[in-house]
Amino acid sequence: MGNELLVFVVMVIVQLAFAGMIIISKLVMDGGMNAFVQSAYRPIFATISIAPFAFFLERKTRPKLTRSILFHIFLCSIFGITANQSIYFIGLKNSTPTIVSAIDNLIPAFTFIIAVPLGVEKMGLRSIAGQAKFWGTIICVGGAMLLSLYHGKVVIGQLGFHWKYAENTGEDVNSAHSNFLLGPFLLIVSSLTYAIWLIIQGRVSERYAAPYTCITLMCLMASVESVIIGICVVPKLSEWALNPIRVISVVYNGVVATSFTYFLSSWCIEKKGPLYVSMFNPLLLVISAFLSWTLLREKLYLGVVVGSIIVVAGLYGFLLGKKMETSAEDTELNKEKLQSTKVDLELQLPNSNGHPLESKQISSEAKAS
């Protein structure tokens, strides 16, 4: 019971860490920090914080790094960090934390869509589990389209509480709704790139059993890529200057929202499995919406609220189908193991002479009886 509670608490901490990243990133970008600069600093601090774990924990167990694995890690750095984070932060700049958190729930659906043609996942529409996954995916995408295309009236207005720093940024978080098409569209693309990373990362994990080394190399490559892109887009060095709040943002994003959450999520996956971890994604939506409403004075619109509910409902439908499919596979595997054990035991049974029976003898004696 204590272990169950500990895993639950850890997953809540992970979602709080992610929500903090969204809020503080939105805050500093509204204050003038460029999205490409923000996305360039994050992998740098992530590399610095993860590298010691890779060195001390995996230096004796690290497998040989082949060219093929290195190339796949390079692809992971592009899709999972460089492209994903650049698009993500631009989308956050042109959107709100609530919309960001809602669209993040599309990642499992997009992963399923990409995995089916690659043979990693099965559609299985004839089974209830397959239908649940299929319709859950459709509902997720539909909810994302709704909150992207439909604005509606204000459901929950601004809170009377005023955070002085947020007001001094000179930009109202609700003004992002003037770009309510661009922001969600970019966030959907960001979720798509992350789903591609999950597929590639799955192959890397199977072939290279050194997760800390893998993520260190990935972040190191992404640091170089993001800095090159950032300098090309933002050539003025003054734009790269870090004041105290920007330092807090980039260090927090790299150390807490990347290294710390990666370690905790990996531990929870080991204890309870990836499905259990995925079920906490909607909690990020609730936390982010609350923090954005209280700290950034975000208004919640009808389209965002209804679209978010639909996305979460679709996600849980998909996860339910995935759980049913996994349970069915485990049951079938247990049956095969039981049958194999039964046959092995029969082969070891002695005959009247005291010698083990051959399979043909078992079959003939069974017929005679």
Tab-separated table of N, CA and C in Angstrom, residues 104-182:
chain	number	residue	atom	x	y	z
A	104	ASP	N	-1.508	18.273	-25.331
A	104	ASP	CA	-0.499	17.269	-24.970
A	104	ASP	C	-1.098	15.866	-24.868
A	105	ASN	N	-2.404	15.797	-24.586
A	105	ASN	CA	-3.071	14.500	-24.464
A	105	ASN	C	-3.262	13.808	-25.811
A	106	LEU	N	-2.911	14.492	-26.908
A	106	LEU	CA	-2.989	13.880	-28.236
A	106	LEU	C	-1.828	12.929	-28.513
A	107	ILE	N	-0.773	13.012	-27.724
A	107	ILE	CA	0.446	12.247	-28.011
A	107	ILE	C	0.192	10.745	-28.112
A	108	PRO	N	-0.533	10.108	-27.159
A	108	PRO	CA	-0.796	8.671	-27.324
A	108	PRO	C	-1.568	8.344	-28.602
A	109	ALA	N	-2.535	9.200	-28.962
A	109	ALA	CA	-3.322	8.961	-30.177
A	109	ALA	C	-2.446	9.058	-31.421
A	110	PHE	N	-1.603	10.077	-31.487
A	110	PHE	CA	-0.707	10.231	-32.638
A	110	PHE	C	0.296	9.080	-32.710
A	111	THR	N	0.767	8.649	-31.556
A	111	THR	CA	1.702	7.516	-31.533
A	111	THR	C	1.046	6.272	-32.117
A	112	PHE	N	-0.213	6.054	-31.762
A	112	PHE	CA	-0.969	4.910	-32.281
A	112	PHE	C	-1.147	5.018	-33.791
A	113	ILE	N	-1.483	6.222	-34.285
A	113	ILE	CA	-1.695	6.432	-35.724
A	113	ILE	C	-0.426	6.123	-36.516
A	114	ILE	N	0.724	6.544	-35.989
A	114	ILE	CA	1.999	6.316	-36.681
A	114	ILE	C	2.424	4.856	-36.546
A	115	ALA	N	2.161	4.254	-35.386
A	115	ALA	CA	2.651	2.899	-35.110
A	115	ALA	C	1.916	1.828	-35.919
A	116	VAL	N	0.648	2.066	-36.263
A	116	VAL	CA	-0.136	1.052	-36.983
A	116	VAL	C	0.468	0.721	-38.341
A	117	PRO	N	0.718	1.708	-39.231
A	117	PRO	CA	1.313	1.356	-40.535
A	117	PRO	C	2.725	0.798	-40.439
A	118	LEU	N	3.427	1.103	-39.341
A	118	LEU	CA	4.786	0.581	-39.162
A	118	LEU	C	4.781	-0.829	-38.581
A	119	GLY	N	3.618	-1.322	-38.197
A	119	GLY	CA	3.515	-2.670	-37.647
A	119	GLY	C	3.832	-2.763	-36.168
A	120	VAL	N	4.059	-1.617	-35.526
A	120	VAL	CA	4.362	-1.628	-34.099
A	120	VAL	C	3.087	-1.867	-33.279
A	121	GLU	N	1.971	-1.330	-33.753
A	121	GLU	CA	0.679	-1.522	-33.113
A	121	GLU	C	-0.277	-2.191	-34.092
A	122	LYS	N	-1.285	-2.881	-33.564
A	122	LYS	CA	-2.312	-3.510	-34.378
A	122	LYS	C	-3.616	-2.741	-34.244
A	123	MET	N	-4.320	-2.580	-35.383
A	123	MET	CA	-5.594	-1.885	-35.344
A	123	MET	C	-6.633	-2.724	-34.603
A	124	GLY	N	-6.822	-3.970	-35.019
A	124	GLY	CA	-7.705	-4.907	-34.312
A	124	GLY	C	-9.123	-4.420	-34.147
A	125	LEU	N	-9.748	-3.921	-35.219
A	125	LEU	CA	-11.094	-3.362	-35.126
A	125	LEU	C	-12.154	-4.409	-34.806
A	126	ARG	N	-11.827	-5.680	-34.986
A	126	ARG	CA	-12.802	-6.729	-34.684
A	126	ARG	C	-12.966	-6.956	-33.185
A	127	SER	N	-11.978	-6.506	-32.417
A	127	SER	CA	-12.038	-6.672	-30.962
A	127	SER	C	-12.541	-5.391	-30.309
A	128	ILE	N	-13.084	-5.550	-29.097
A	128	ILE	CA	-13.562	-4.384	-28.346
A	128	ILE	C	-12.393	-3.452	-28.011
A	129	ALA	N	-11.243	-4.044	-27.687
A	129	ALA	CA	-10.056	-3.246	-27.362
A	129	ALA	C	-9.625	-2.397	-28.557
A	130	GLY	N	-9.607	-3.000	-29.742
A	130	GLY	CA	-9.231	-2.268	-30.951
A	130	GLY	C	-10.197	-1.143	-31.264
A	131	GLN	N	-11.477	-1.399	-31.080
A	131	GLN	CA	-12.480	-0.365	-31.321
A	131	GLN	C	-12.337	0.782	-30.316
A	132	ALA	N	-12.029	0.450	-29.068
A	132	ALA	CA	-11.835	1.488	-28.042
A	132	ALA	C	-10.641	2.372	-28.394
A	133	LYS	N	-9.555	1.761	-28.856
A	133	LYS	CA	-8.379	2.539	-29.256
A	133	LYS	C	-8.691	3.421	-30.462
A	134	PHE	N	-9.404	2.844	-31.433
A	134	PHE	CA	-9.729	3.584	-32.657
A	134	PHE	C	-10.617	4.792	-32.360
A	135	TRP	N	-11.732	4.538	-31.646
A	135	TRP	CA	-12.648	5.640	-31.367
A	135	TRP	C	-12.064	6.622	-30.358
A	136	GLY	N	-11.240	6.143	-29.441
A	136	GLY	CA	-10.551	7.059	-28.531
A	136	GLY	C	-9.648	8.016	-29.272
A	137	THR	N	-8.956	7.504	-30.290
A	137	THR	CA	-8.094	8.351	-31.120
A	137	THR	C	-8.911	9.382	-31.876
A	138	ILE	N	-10.025	8.953	-32.483
A	138	ILE	CA	-10.891	9.867	-33.229
A	138	ILE	C	-11.441	10.966	-32.323
A	139	ILE	N	-11.874	10.578	-31.126
A	139	ILE	CA	-12.427	11.555	-30.183
A	139	ILE	C	-11.363	12.543	-29.734
A	140	CYS	N	-10.145	12.062	-29.487
A	140	CYS	CA	-9.032	12.946	-29.095
A	140	CYS	C	-8.778	14.009	-30.159
A	141	VAL	N	-8.658	13.566	-31.393
A	141	VAL	CA	-8.379	14.488	-32.502
A	141	VAL	C	-9.552	15.462	-32.679
A	142	GLY	N	-10.771	14.944	-32.556
A	142	GLY	CA	-11.944	15.812	-32.678
A	142	GLY	C	-11.977	16.886	-31.606
A	143	GLY	N	-11.651	16.516	-30.368
A	143	GLY	CA	-11.601	17.498	-29.294
A	143	GLY	C	-10.544	18.564	-29.525
A	144	ALA	N	-9.397	18.141	-30.051
A	144	ALA	CA	-8.325	19.099	-30.356
A	144	ALA	C	-8.760	20.057	-31.453
A	145	MET	N	-9.477	19.548	-32.452
A	145	MET	CA	-9.969	20.408	-33.530
A	145	MET	C	-10.981	21.420	-32.985
A	146	LEU	N	-11.819	20.973	-32.045
A	146	LEU	CA	-12.825	21.868	-31.478
A	146	LEU	C	-12.181	23.022	-30.729
A	147	LEU	N	-11.231	22.715	-29.829
A	147	LEU	CA	-10.624	23.799	-29.061
A	147	LEU	C	-9.709	24.671	-29.922
A	148	SER	N	-9.337	24.161	-31.119
A	148	SER	CA	-8.519	24.953	-32.037
A	148	SER	C	-9.367	25.904	-32.877
A	149	LEU	N	-10.556	25.456	-33.261
A	149	LEU	CA	-11.363	26.197	-34.223
A	149	LEU	C	-12.510	26.974	-33.583
A	150	TYR	N	-12.906	26.584	-32.392
A	150	TYR	CA	-14.061	27.225	-31.763
A	150	TYR	C	-13.630	27.966	-30.506
A	151	HIS	N	-14.020	29.235	-30.432
A	151	HIS	CA	-13.650	30.083	-29.312
A	151	HIS	C	-14.762	30.091	-28.259
A	152	GLY	N	-15.910	30.641	-28.618
A	152	GLY	CA	-17.051	30.666	-27.714
A	152	GLY	C	-16.971	31.753	-26.664
A	153	LYS	N	-17.942	31.741	-25.791
A	153	LYS	CA	-18.000	32.764	-24.749
A	153	LYS	C	-17.125	32.389	-23.555
A	154	VAL	N	-16.890	33.367	-22.696
A	154	VAL	CA	-16.094	33.143	-21.495
A	154	VAL	C	-16.915	32.357	-20.470
A	155	VAL	N	-16.354	31.231	-20.018
A	155	VAL	CA	-17.026	30.410	-19.010
A	155	VAL	C	-16.575	30.812	-17.609
A	156	ILE	N	-15.270	31.002	-17.445
A	156	ILE	CA	-14.701	31.430	-16.159
A	156	ILE	C	-13.858	32.676	-16.414
A	157	GLY	N	-14.220	33.768	-15.777
A	157	GLY	CA	-13.525	35.033	-16.002
A	157	GLY	C	-12.218	35.123	-15.240
A	158	GLN	N	-11.584	36.298	-15.336
A	158	GLN	CA	-10.304	36.500	-14.676
A	158	GLN	C	-10.469	36.528	-13.162
A	159	LEU	N	-9.453	36.007	-12.478
A	159	LEU	CA	-9.433	36.047	-11.018
A	159	LEU	C	-9.035	37.445	-10.566
A	160	GLY	N	-9.573	37.878	-9.434
A	160	GLY	CA	-9.277	39.211	-8.941
A	160	GLY	C	-7.845	39.373	-8.453
A	161	PHE	N	-7.183	38.236	-8.177
A	161	PHE	CA	-5.794	38.267	-7.692
A	161	PHE	C	-4.862	38.815	-8.769
A	162	HIS	N	-3.936	39.691	-8.398
A	162	HIS	CA	-3.004	40.288	-9.351
A	162	HIS	C	-1.574	39.925	-8.966
A	163	TRP	N	-0.858	39.288	-9.893
A	163	TRP	CA	0.560	39.031	-9.700
A	163	TRP	C	1.319	40.147	-10.410
A	164	LYS	N	2.048	40.938	-9.640
A	164	LYS	CA	2.657	42.146	-10.168
A	164	LYS	C	3.595	41.863	-11.335
A	165	TYR	N	4.419	40.804	-11.224
A	165	TYR	CA	5.370	40.526	-12.305
A	165	TYR	C	4.638	40.168	-13.595
A	166	ALA	N	3.570	39.372	-13.490
A	166	ALA	CA	2.814	38.973	-14.676
A	166	ALA	C	2.206	40.184	-15.359
A	167	GLU	N	1.763	41.169	-14.571
A	167	GLU	CA	1.195	42.378	-15.156
A	167	GLU	C	2.271	43.227	-15.820
A	168	ASN	N	3.496	43.196	-15.272
A	168	ASN	CA	4.586	44.009	-15.818
A	168	ASN	C	5.166	43.455	-17.108
A	169	THR	N	4.785	42.243	-17.505
A	169	THR	CA	5.288	41.704	-18.771
A	169	THR	C	4.744	42.473	-19.956
A	170	GLY	N	3.641	43.198	-19.737
A	170	GLY	CA	3.108	44.030	-20.815
A	170	GLY	C	2.228	43.283	-21.786
A	171	GLU	N	1.922	42.014	-21.526
A	171	GLU	CA	1.083	41.237	-22.435
A	171	GLU	C	0.102	40.400	-21.643
A	172	ASP	N	-1.164	40.475	-22.055
A	172	ASP	CA	-2.219	39.708	-21.411
A	172	ASP	C	-2.246	38.311	-22.010
A	173	VAL	N	-2.270	37.286	-21.143
A	173	VAL	CA	-2.280	35.913	-21.632
A	173	VAL	C	-3.478	35.646	-22.528
A	174	ASN	N	-4.574	36.359	-22.311
A	174	ASN	CA	-5.781	36.142	-23.104
A	174	ASN	C	-5.673	36.720	-24.505
A	175	SER	N	-4.676	37.611	-24.719
A	175	SER	CA	-4.478	38.145	-26.075
A	175	SER	C	-3.991	37.069	-27.023
A	176	ALA	N	-3.501	35.940	-26.477
A	176	ALA	CA	-3.062	34.825	-27.316
A	176	ALA	C	-4.217	34.240	-28.110
A	177	HIS	N	-5.450	34.517	-27.659
A	177	HIS	CA	-6.600	33.976	-28.372
A	177	HIS	C	-6.782	34.655	-29.723
A	178	SER	N	-6.091	35.779	-29.953
A	178	SER	CA	-6.132	36.372	-31.286
A	178	SER	C	-5.411	35.484	-32.286
A	179	ASN	N	-4.524	34.595	-31.784
A	179	ASN	CA	-3.823	33.629	-32.631
A	179	ASN	C	-4.291	32.208	-32.299
A	180	PHE	N	-5.600	32.074	-31.996
A	180	PHE	CA	-6.073	30.779	-31.509
A	180	PHE	C	-6.048	29.704	-32.590
A	181	LEU	N	-5.786	30.069	-33.839
A	181	LEU	CA	-5.598	29.065	-34.891
A	181	LEU	C	-4.131	28.644	-34.976
A	182	LEU	N	-3.218	29.637	-34.957
A	182	LEU	CA	-1.789	29.359	-35.094
A	182	LEU	C	-1.249	28.581	-33.911
